[in-house]
PDB file of C-alpha atoms in Angstrom:
ATOM      1  CA  MET A   1     145.454  76.983  69.641  1.00  0.00           C
ATOM      2  CA  SER A   2     142.932  74.867  71.581  1.00  0.00           C
ATOM      3  CA  ASN A   3     144.260  76.131  74.943  1.00  0.00           C
ATOM      4  CA  ARG A   4     143.266  79.736  74.214  1.00  0.00           C
ATOM      5  CA  GLU A   5     140.638  81.268  76.511  1.00  0.00           C
ATOM      6  CA  VAL A   6     140.402  84.649  74.788  1.00  0.00           C
ATOM      7  CA  VAL A   7     140.470  84.908  71.008  1.00  0.00           C
ATOM      8  CA  VAL A   8     140.970  88.056  68.933  1.00  0.00           C
ATOM      9  CA  LEU A   9     139.688  88.191  65.371  1.00  0.00           C
ATOM     10  CA  SER A  10     140.142  90.885  62.756  1.00  0.00           C
ATOM     11  CA  VAL A  11     137.304  90.477  60.264  1.00  0.00           C
ATOM     12  CA  GLY A  12     137.510  92.840  57.337  1.00  0.00           C
ATOM     13  CA  GLY A  13     139.440  95.269  59.523  1.00  0.00           C
ATOM     14  CA  VAL A  14     136.928  95.140  62.407  1.00  0.00           C
ATOM     15  CA  ARG A  15     138.358  93.739  65.652  1.00  0.00           C
ATOM     16  CA  PHE A  16     136.419  91.260  67.795  1.00  0.00           C
ATOM     17  CA  VAL A  17     137.420  89.842  71.182  1.00  0.00           C
ATOM     18  CA  THR A  18     135.598  86.767  72.464  1.00  0.00           C
ATOM     19  CA  ARG A  19     135.987  83.547  74.406  1.00  0.00           C
ATOM     20  CA  ALA A  20     137.098  80.365  72.697  1.00  0.00           C
ATOM     21  CA  SER A  21     134.011  78.618  74.110  1.00  0.00           C
ATOM     22  CA  THR A  22     131.810  81.074  72.194  1.00  0.00           C
ATOM     23  CA  LEU A  23     133.426  80.139  68.886  1.00  0.00           C
ATOM     24  CA  GLN A  24     133.090  76.446  69.803  1.00  0.00           C
ATOM     25  CA  GLN A  25     129.299  76.518  70.174  1.00  0.00           C
ATOM     26  CA  PHE A  26     129.105  74.580  66.905  1.00  0.00           C
ATOM     27  CA  PRO A  27     132.145  72.236  66.877  1.00  0.00           C
ATOM     28  CA  GLU A  28     131.859  71.458  63.165  1.00  0.00           C
ATOM     29  CA  SER A  29     131.913  75.130  62.142  1.00  0.00           C
ATOM     30  CA  ARG A  30     134.970  76.746  60.578  1.00  0.00           C
ATOM     31  CA  LEU A  31     135.334  79.062  63.566  1.00  0.00           C
ATOM     32  CA  ALA A  32     135.581  76.101  65.956  1.00  0.00           C
ATOM     33  CA  ARG A  33     138.007  74.251  63.679  1.00  0.00           C
ATOM     34  CA  MET A  34     140.106  77.410  63.408  1.00  0.00           C
ATOM     35  CA  LEU A  35     141.109  77.012  67.060  1.00  0.00           C
ATOM     36  CA  ASN A  36     142.517  73.576  66.232  1.00  0.00           C
ATOM     37  CA  ASP A  37     144.661  74.941  63.398  1.00  0.00           C
ATOM     38  CA  ASP A  38     142.206  73.437  60.916  1.00  0.00           C
ATOM     39  CA  GLY A  39     141.167  76.447  58.867  1.00  0.00           C
ATOM     40  CA  TRP A  40     143.189  77.591  55.896  1.00  0.00           C
ATOM     41  CA  GLU A  41     140.899  80.604  55.420  1.00  0.00           C
ATOM     42  CA  PHE A  42     142.219  82.178  58.629  1.00  0.00           C
ATOM     43  CA  THR A  43     145.663  83.745  59.034  1.00  0.00           C
ATOM     44  CA  LEU A  44     147.240  84.291  62.444  1.00  0.00           C
ATOM     45  CA  VAL A  45     148.961  87.714  62.546  1.00  0.00           C
ATOM     46  CA  ASN A  46     150.485  89.008  65.804  1.00  0.00           C
ATOM     47  CA  GLY A  47     148.209  86.786  67.854  1.00  0.00           C
ATOM     48  CA  GLU A  48     145.053  87.826  65.980  1.00  0.00           C
ATOM     49  CA  PHE A  49     143.130  85.755  63.471  1.00  0.00           C
ATOM     50  CA  PHE A  50     142.689  87.710  60.245  1.00  0.00           C
ATOM     51  CA  VAL A  51     139.575  86.918  58.189  1.00  0.00           C
ATOM     52  CA  ASP A  52     138.989  88.540  54.815  1.00  0.00           C
ATOM     53  CA  ARG A  53     135.202  88.784  55.176  1.00  0.00           C
ATOM     54  CA  ASP A  54     132.583  91.437  55.971  1.00  0.00           C
ATOM     55  CA  GLY A  55     133.217  92.775  59.477  1.00  0.00           C
ATOM     56  CA  THR A  56     129.860  94.499  59.841  1.00  0.00           C
ATOM     57  CA  LEU A  57     127.910  91.323  59.113  1.00  0.00           C
ATOM     58  CA  PHE A  58     130.219  89.337  61.380  1.00  0.00           C
ATOM     59  CA  SER A  59     128.900  91.354  64.342  1.00  0.00           C
ATOM     60  CA  TYR A  60     125.561  89.583  63.821  1.00  0.00           C
ATOM     61  CA  ILE A  61     127.395  86.253  63.619  1.00  0.00           C
ATOM     62  CA  MET A  62     129.021  86.968  66.977  1.00  0.00           C
ATOM     63  CA  ASP A  63     125.717  88.024  68.521  1.00  0.00           C
ATOM     64  CA  PHE A  64     124.215  84.720  67.392  1.00  0.00           C
ATOM     65  CA  LEU A  65     127.096  82.701  68.859  1.00  0.00           C
ATOM     66  CA  ARG A  66     126.808  84.534  72.172  1.00  0.00           C
ATOM     67  CA  THR A  67     123.022  84.271  72.528  1.00  0.00           C
ATOM     68  CA  LEU A  68     122.030  81.434  70.157  1.00  0.00           C
ATOM     69  CA  GLN A  69     119.282  83.779  69.037  1.00  0.00           C
ATOM     70  CA  VAL A  70     118.653  85.679  65.808  1.00  0.00           C
ATOM     71  CA  SER A  71     117.644  89.251  66.608  1.00  0.00           C
ATOM     72  CA  LEU A  72     118.204  91.798  63.863  1.00  0.00           C
ATOM     73  CA  PRO A  73     117.591  95.574  63.713  1.00  0.00           C
ATOM     74  CA  THR A  74     114.226  96.715  62.346  1.00  0.00           C
ATOM     75  CA  ASP A  75     115.978  98.364  59.385  1.00  0.00           C
ATOM     76  CA  PHE A  76     118.075  95.298  58.500  1.00  0.00           C
ATOM     77  CA  SER A  77     117.775  94.150  54.868  1.00  0.00           C
ATOM     78  CA  ASP A  78     120.897  92.084  53.991  1.00  0.00           C
ATOM     79  CA  TYR A  79     119.361  88.693  54.752  1.00  0.00           C
ATOM     80  CA  GLN A  80     120.902  86.919  51.748  1.00  0.00           C
ATOM     81  CA  ARG A  81     124.377  88.350  52.377  1.00  0.00           C
ATOM     82  CA  LEU A  82     124.225  87.387  56.050  1.00  0.00           C
ATOM     83  CA  GLN A  83     123.014  83.920  55.055  1.00  0.00           C
ATOM     84  CA  ARG A  84     126.061  83.539  52.776  1.00  0.00           C
ATOM     85  CA  GLU A  85     128.328  84.600  55.636  1.00  0.00           C
ATOM     86  CA  ALA A  86     126.699  82.048  57.950  1.00  0.00           C
ATOM     87  CA  GLU A  87     127.251  79.332  55.323  1.00  0.00           C
ATOM     88  CA  PHE A  88     130.889  80.376  54.913  1.00  0.00           C
ATOM     89  CA  TYR A  89     131.504  79.977  58.654  1.00  0.00           C
ATOM     90  CA  GLY A  90     129.684  76.636  58.656  1.00  0.00           C
ATOM     91  CA  LEU A  91     126.861  77.893  60.887  1.00  0.00           C
ATOM     92  CA  TYR A  92     124.119  76.061  59.031  1.00  0.00           C
ATOM     93  CA  PRO A  93     121.408  76.374  61.734  1.00  0.00           C
ATOM     94  CA  LEU A  94     121.789  80.155  61.427  1.00  0.00           C
ATOM     95  CA  ALA A  95     121.780  79.978  57.628  1.00  0.00           C
ATOM     96  CA  ASP A  96     118.582  77.923  57.787  1.00  0.00           C
ATOM     97  CA  LEU A  97     116.824  80.553  59.885  1.00  0.00           C
ATOM     98  CA  LEU A  98     118.006  83.360  57.617  1.00  0.00           C
ATOM     99  CA  SER A  99     116.598  81.565  54.597  1.00  0.00           C
ATOM    100  CA  GLN A 100     113.168  82.067  56.174  1.00  0.00           C
ATOM    101  CA  GLU A 101     113.455  85.817  56.309  1.00  0.00           C
ATOM    102  CA  HIS A 102     109.667  86.273  56.502  1.00  0.00           C
ATOM    103  CA  LEU A 103     109.984  85.115  60.129  1.00  0.00           C
ATOM    104  CA  LEU A 104     112.663  87.692  60.850  1.00  0.00           C
ATOM    105  CA  LYS A 105     111.317  90.792  59.151  1.00  0.00           C
ATOM    106  CA  PRO A 106     109.666  93.396  61.397  1.00  0.00           C
ATOM    107  CA  ARG A 107     105.925  93.835  61.087  1.00  0.00           C
ATOM    108  CA  LEU A 108     103.981  97.067  60.897  1.00  0.00           C
ATOM    109  CA  GLU A 109     101.871  97.490  64.019  1.00  0.00           C
ATOM    110  CA  ILE A 110      98.751  99.698  64.062  1.00  0.00           C
ATOM    111  CA  LEU A 111      97.110 101.225  67.143  1.00  0.00           C
ATOM    112  CA  GLU A 112      93.998 103.408  67.200  1.00  0.00           C
ATOM    113  CA  VAL A 113      92.701 105.546  70.061  1.00  0.00           C
ATOM    114  CA  ARG A 114      89.076 106.757  69.983  1.00  0.00           C
ATOM    115  CA  PHE A 115      88.156 109.548  72.343  1.00  0.00           C
ATOM    116  CA  SER A 116      84.716 110.986  73.076  1.00  0.00           C
ATOM    117  CA  LEU A 117      83.872 113.853  75.433  1.00  0.00           C
ATOM    118  CA  GLN A 118      80.273 113.971  76.652  1.00  0.00           C
ATOM    119  CA  GLU A 119      79.336 116.527  79.318  1.00  0.00           C
ATOM    120  CA  MET A 120      81.395 115.573  82.408  1.00  0.00           C
ATOM    121  CA  GLN A 121      82.611 112.199  81.153  1.00  0.00           C
ATOM    122  CA  ALA A 122      85.245 111.086  78.676  1.00  0.00           C
ATOM    123  CA  PHE A 123      85.199 107.713  76.926  1.00  0.00           C
ATOM    124  CA  PHE A 124      88.205 105.878  75.501  1.00  0.00           C
ATOM    125  CA  ARG A 125      88.469 102.858  73.235  1.00  0.00           C
ATOM    126  CA  ILE A 126      91.832 101.512  72.087  1.00  0.00           C
ATOM    127  CA  PHE A 127      92.231  99.075  69.172  1.00  0.00           C
ATOM    128  CA  GLY A 128      95.542  97.367  68.370  1.00  0.00           C
ATOM    129  CA  SER A 129      96.681  94.979  65.645  1.00  0.00           C
ATOM    130  CA  CYS A 130      99.000  93.292  68.168  1.00  0.00           C
ATOM    131  CA  SER A 131      97.202  91.711  71.120  1.00  0.00           C
ATOM    132  CA  THR A 132     100.411  91.619  73.180  1.00  0.00           C
ATOM    133  CA  THR A 133     100.779  95.402  72.948  1.00  0.00           C
ATOM    134  CA  VAL A 134      97.141  95.920  73.967  1.00  0.00           C
ATOM    135  CA  GLU A 135      97.614  93.551  76.900  1.00  0.00           C
ATOM    136  CA  THR A 136     100.748  95.394  78.030  1.00  0.00           C
ATOM    137  CA  LEU A 137      98.981  98.748  77.758  1.00  0.00           C
ATOM    138  CA  ALA A 138      96.010  97.403  79.723  1.00  0.00           C
ATOM    139  CA  GLU A 139      98.408  96.488  82.537  1.00  0.00           C
ATOM    140  CA  GLN A 140      99.633 100.100  82.615  1.00  0.00           C
ATOM    141  CA  ILE A 141      96.156 101.663  82.837  1.00  0.00           C
ATOM    142  CA  THR A 142      94.120 101.611  86.058  1.00  0.00           C
ATOM    143  CA  VAL A 143      90.689 103.148  86.583  1.00  0.00           C
ATOM    144  CA  PHE A 144      89.665 104.147  90.118  1.00  0.00           C
ATOM    145  CA  THR A 145      86.174 105.033  91.283  1.00  0.00           C
ATOM    146  CA  GLY A 146      84.923 106.942  94.304  1.00  0.00           C
ATOM    147  CA  GLN A 147      82.332 109.464  95.431  1.00  0.00           C
ATOM    148  CA  GLN A 148      82.782 113.149  96.080  1.00  0.00           C
ATOM    149  CA  SER A 149      80.651 116.171  96.851  1.00  0.00           C
ATOM    150  CA  GLY A 150      80.355 119.061  94.444  1.00  0.00           C
ATOM    151  CA  ARG A 151      79.665 119.433  90.778  1.00  0.00           C
ATOM    152  CA  SER A 152      83.051 120.019  89.194  1.00  0.00           C
ATOM    153  CA  TRP A 153      84.826 117.158  87.451  1.00  0.00           C
ATOM    154  CA  ASN A 154      88.097 119.030  87.862  1.00  0.00           C
ATOM    155  CA  SER A 155      87.914 118.781  91.650  1.00  0.00           C
ATOM    156  CA  PRO A 156      90.876 116.951  93.173  1.00  0.00           C
ATOM    157  CA  PHE A 157      90.091 113.432  94.310  1.00  0.00           C
ATOM    158  CA  PRO A 158      89.353 113.132  98.057  1.00  0.00           C
ATOM    159  CA  SER A 159      92.361 111.491  99.668  1.00  0.00           C
ATOM    160  CA  GLN A 160      90.362 110.762 102.836  1.00  0.00           C
ATOM    161  CA  LYS A 161      87.980 108.503 100.930  1.00  0.00           C
ATOM    162  CA  PRO A 162      89.226 105.220  99.495  1.00  0.00           C
ATOM    163  CA  LEU A 163      89.251 104.830  95.741  1.00  0.00           C
ATOM    164  CA  VAL A 164      88.348 101.422  94.358  1.00  0.00           C
ATOM    165  CA  PRO A 165      90.188 100.124  91.248  1.00  0.00           C
ATOM    166  CA  LEU A 166      87.951  98.942  88.420  1.00  0.00           C
ATOM    167  CA  PRO A 167      88.813  96.377  85.748  1.00  0.00           C
ATOM    168  CA  LEU A 168      89.038  97.641  82.190  1.00  0.00           C
ATOM    169  CA  GLU A 169      86.475  96.413  79.716  1.00  0.00           C
ATOM    170  CA  ARG A 170      88.098  94.040  77.222  1.00  0.00           C
ATOM    171  CA  PRO A 171      85.646  93.313  74.369  1.00  0.00           C
ATOM    172  CA  SER A 172      88.394  91.263  72.685  1.00  0.00           C
ATOM    173  CA  HIS A 173      92.140  90.589  72.856  1.00  0.00           C
ATOM    174  CA  HIS A 174      92.698  93.504  70.490  1.00  0.00           C
ATOM    175  CA  ASP A 175      90.842  96.330  72.249  1.00  0.00           C
ATOM    176  CA  MET A 176      89.943  97.871  75.591  1.00  0.00           C
ATOM    177  CA  VAL A 177      87.389 100.382  76.858  1.00  0.00           C
ATOM    178  CA  PHE A 178      87.500 102.736  79.856  1.00  0.00           C
ATOM    179  CA  GLN A 179      86.181 106.116  80.954  1.00  0.00           C
ATOM    180  CA  CYS A 180      86.868 108.935  83.369  1.00  0.00           C
ATOM    181  CA  GLY A 181      84.989 111.945  84.743  1.00  0.00           C
ATOM    182  CA  THR A 182      81.955 112.271  86.969  1.00  0.00           C
ATOM    183  CA  ASP A 183      78.342 111.227  86.926  1.00  0.00           C
ATOM    184  CA  TYR A 184      75.513 112.280  89.211  1.00  0.00           C
ATOM    185  CA  SER A 185      74.458 110.006  92.044  1.00  0.00           C
ATOM    186  CA  ALA A 186      71.902 110.571  94.794  1.00  0.00           C
ATOM    187  CA  GLY A 187      71.690 114.112  96.115  1.00  0.00           C
ATOM    188  CA  ASP A 188      74.759 116.197  95.433  1.00  0.00           C
ATOM    189  CA  GLN A 189      77.086 113.181  95.360  1.00  0.00           C
ATOM    190  CA  LEU A 190      79.094 112.551  92.249  1.00  0.00           C
ATOM    191  CA  VAL A 191      80.509 109.199  91.202  1.00  0.00           C
ATOM    192  CA  ALA A 192      84.018 109.973  90.007  1.00  0.00           C
ATOM    193  CA  ARG A 193      86.361 107.886  87.857  1.00  0.00           C
ATOM    194  CA  TYR A 194      90.065 108.601  87.768  1.00  0.00           C
ATOM    195  CA  VAL A 195      92.643 107.149  85.397  1.00  0.00           C
ATOM    196  CA  SER A 196      96.269 106.378  86.169  1.00  0.00           C
ATOM    197  CA  ILE A 197      98.767 105.367  83.456  1.00  0.00           C
ATOM    198  CA  LYS A 198     102.103 103.905  84.572  1.00  0.00           C
ATOM    199  CA  PRO A 199     104.821 104.976  85.071  1.00  0.00           C
ATOM    200  CA  ASP A 200     103.018 108.266  85.812  1.00  0.00           C
ATOM    201  CA  ASN A 201     101.592 108.094  89.352  1.00  0.00           C
ATOM    202  CA  ARG A 202      98.902 110.773  88.967  1.00  0.00           C
ATOM    203  CA  LYS A 203      95.200 109.967  89.107  1.00  0.00           C
ATOM    204  CA  LEU A 204      93.548 112.104  86.450  1.00  0.00           C
ATOM    205  CA  ILE A 205      89.838 112.785  86.101  1.00  0.00           C
ATOM    206  CA  ASN A 206      89.852 115.303  83.259  1.00  0.00           C
ATOM    207  CA  GLY A 207      89.442 113.487  79.935  1.00  0.00           C
ATOM    208  CA  THR A 208      91.656 115.896  78.004  1.00  0.00           C
ATOM    209  CA  ASN A 209      94.471 115.388  80.491  1.00  0.00           C
ATOM    210  CA  VAL A 210      94.093 111.603  80.300  1.00  0.00           C
ATOM    211  CA  LEU A 211      94.169 111.770  76.507  1.00  0.00           C
ATOM    212  CA  GLY A 212      97.348 113.845  76.564  1.00  0.00           C
ATOM    213  CA  LEU A 213      99.078 111.425  78.927  1.00  0.00           C
ATOM    214  CA  LEU A 214      97.941 108.415  76.874  1.00  0.00           C
ATOM    215  CA  LEU A 215      99.236 109.865  73.609  1.00  0.00           C
ATOM    216  CA  ASP A 216     102.520 110.833  75.257  1.00  0.00           C
ATOM    217  CA  THR A 217     102.883 107.281  76.626  1.00  0.00           C
ATOM    218  CA  LEU A 218     102.400 105.785  73.162  1.00  0.00           C
ATOM    219  CA  LEU A 219     104.915 108.165  71.578  1.00  0.00           C
ATOM    220  CA  LYS A 220     107.509 107.267  74.214  1.00  0.00           C
ATOM    221  CA  ASP A 221     106.869 103.594  73.469  1.00  0.00           C
ATOM    222  CA  GLY A 222     107.969 104.039  69.863  1.00  0.00           C
ATOM    223  CA  PHE A 223     104.650 104.696  68.151  1.00  0.00           C
ATOM    224  CA  ARG A 224     104.306 107.423  65.533  1.00  0.00           C
ATOM    225  CA  LEU A 225     101.126 109.477  65.124  1.00  0.00           C
ATOM    226  CA  ILE A 226     100.080 109.149  61.479  1.00  0.00           C
ATOM    227  CA  SER A 227      96.595 110.691  61.417  1.00  0.00           C
ATOM    228  CA  THR A 228      93.820 112.336  63.409  1.00  0.00           C
ATOM    229  CA  ARG A 229      90.225 112.480  62.288  1.00  0.00           C
ATOM    230  CA  THR A 230      86.692 112.938  63.549  1.00  0.00           C
ATOM    231  CA  VAL A 231      84.770 109.671  63.321  1.00  0.00           C
ATOM    232  CA  SER A 232      81.425 111.082  64.426  1.00  0.00           C
ATOM    233  CA  SER A 233      80.800 114.826  64.586  1.00  0.00           C
ATOM    234  CA  GLU A 234      77.489 114.319  66.398  1.00  0.00           C
ATOM    235  CA  GLU A 235      79.004 112.200  69.176  1.00  0.00           C
ATOM    236  CA  LYS A 236      82.271 114.142  69.050  1.00  0.00           C
ATOM    237  CA  VAL A 237      84.373 111.000  68.580  1.00  0.00           C
ATOM    238  CA  GLU A 238      87.989 111.742  67.706  1.00  0.00           C
ATOM    239  CA  CYS A 239      90.293 109.057  66.329  1.00  0.00           C
ATOM    240  CA  TYR A 240      94.106 109.038  66.660  1.00  0.00           C
ATOM    241  CA  SER A 241      95.982 106.475  64.547  1.00  0.00           C
ATOM    242  CA  PHE A 242      99.517 105.302  65.369  1.00  0.00           C
ATOM    243  CA  GLU A 243     101.993 102.920  63.811  1.00  0.00           C
ATOM    244  CA  ARG A 244     105.411 101.430  64.612  1.00  0.00           C
ATOM    245  CA  MET A 245     107.634  98.690  63.304  1.00  0.00           C
ATOM    246  CA  LYS A 246     107.458  95.771  65.703  1.00  0.00           C
ATOM    247  CA  ARG A 247     110.506  93.559  66.042  1.00  0.00           C
ATOM    248  CA  PRO A 248     109.570  89.871  65.631  1.00  0.00           C
ATOM    249  CA  ALA A 249     109.992  87.431  68.464  1.00  0.00           C
ATOM    250  CA  GLY A 250     113.505  86.029  68.699  1.00  0.00           C
ATOM    251  CA  LEU A 251     114.348  82.824  66.858  1.00  0.00           C
ATOM    252  CA  THR A 252     116.397  80.581  69.116  1.00  0.00           C
ATOM    253  CA  VAL A 253     118.631  77.653  68.219  1.00  0.00           C
ATOM    254  CA  MET A 254     118.989  75.029  70.927  1.00  0.00           C
ATOM    255  CA  VAL A 255     122.316  73.187  70.873  1.00  0.00           C
ATOM    256  CA  ASN A 256     122.414  69.777  72.528  1.00  0.00           C
ATOM    257  CA  GLN A 257     125.620  67.821  73.018  1.00  0.00           C
ATOM    258  CA  THR A 258     124.961  64.070  73.095  1.00  0.00           C
ATOM    259  CA  PRO A 259     127.358  61.370  74.343  1.00  0.00           C
ATOM    260  CA  GLY A 260     129.293  59.670  71.577  1.00  0.00           C
ATOM    261  CA  SER A 261     128.541  62.399  69.058  1.00  0.00           C
ATOM    262  CA  SER A 262     132.246  63.198  68.517  1.00  0.00           C
ATOM    263  CA  GLY A 263     131.596  66.812  69.415  1.00  0.00           C
ATOM    264  CA  VAL A 264     129.006  67.339  66.693  1.00  0.00           C
ATOM    265  CA  ALA A 265     126.403  69.913  67.734  1.00  0.00           C
ATOM    266  CA  GLN A 266     122.782  68.959  67.244  1.00  0.00           C
ATOM    267  CA  ALA A 267     120.692  72.030  66.603  1.00  0.00           C
ATOM    268  CA  LYS A 268     116.966  72.532  66.397  1.00  0.00           C
ATOM    269  CA  ARG A 269     114.918  75.631  65.830  1.00  0.00           C
ATOM    270  CA  ASN A 270     112.607  76.906  68.532  1.00  0.00           C
ATOM    271  CA  HIS A 271     110.378  79.697  67.252  1.00  0.00           C
ATOM    272  CA  VAL A 272     108.064  81.545  69.624  1.00  0.00           C
ATOM    273  CA  GLN A 273     105.794  84.198  68.129  1.00  0.00           C
ATOM    274  CA  LYS A 274     103.739  86.634  70.167  1.00  0.00           C
ATOM    275  CA  GLY A 275     100.956  88.984  69.450  1.00  0.00           C
ATOM    276  CA  LYS A 276      99.439  87.202  66.497  1.00  0.00           C
TER     277      LYS A 276
END
């Protein structure tokens, strides 16, 4: 069977089609030995290898063989069963990672938006339990400043005058501060601040509109609004709390073939965590 390029497996009634090289990622595994007619657990029926094991869990086995990475759904819970399947197939690097399920389980992520409206200005402060998420959000938000005549903060920004982007305030890796609206300058000139949130291209100056776009952006990014409350009635500070289940960073197994190793795969674990 070693000359096969495409291999068909029927695992628990679920059909899988893959390359022989994928099954040979770990030469000492049962799946690799199967191609050399060295696997009594596998029966060849009409050109397909029949395996009396769990077909649903085998889909995760195949994903691992194709990517050399463990990436499970946020609602996955069968870590021990999948570990047993990995041991059955002789994929011990995968079984080792699954035994450390605390590294694979999704984490609850919290984000809080504080919003304050004072006269013609609106103030925003965003706190996040995951610094990576806050950093990504900061890259989406741009504040522009410029001057305009008039006294209405709802006036459209003057396209003939250049707007200057301002950096967001970052008190720490877990929060950011910005504002929009207008403030009086000399004479009848107003200093205006506009906010743009990608992928939306609008430059908004009204705080309520910016708040609506910000909340909509978070909801589209998988967050769920869990509570709203007034933090300070005197300063009119409103607080919006969000949460989502954050998938952990992928766990990758690096396979190195060394000369004279008789085809034995050497595997090591490379774990990269973000947002801690």
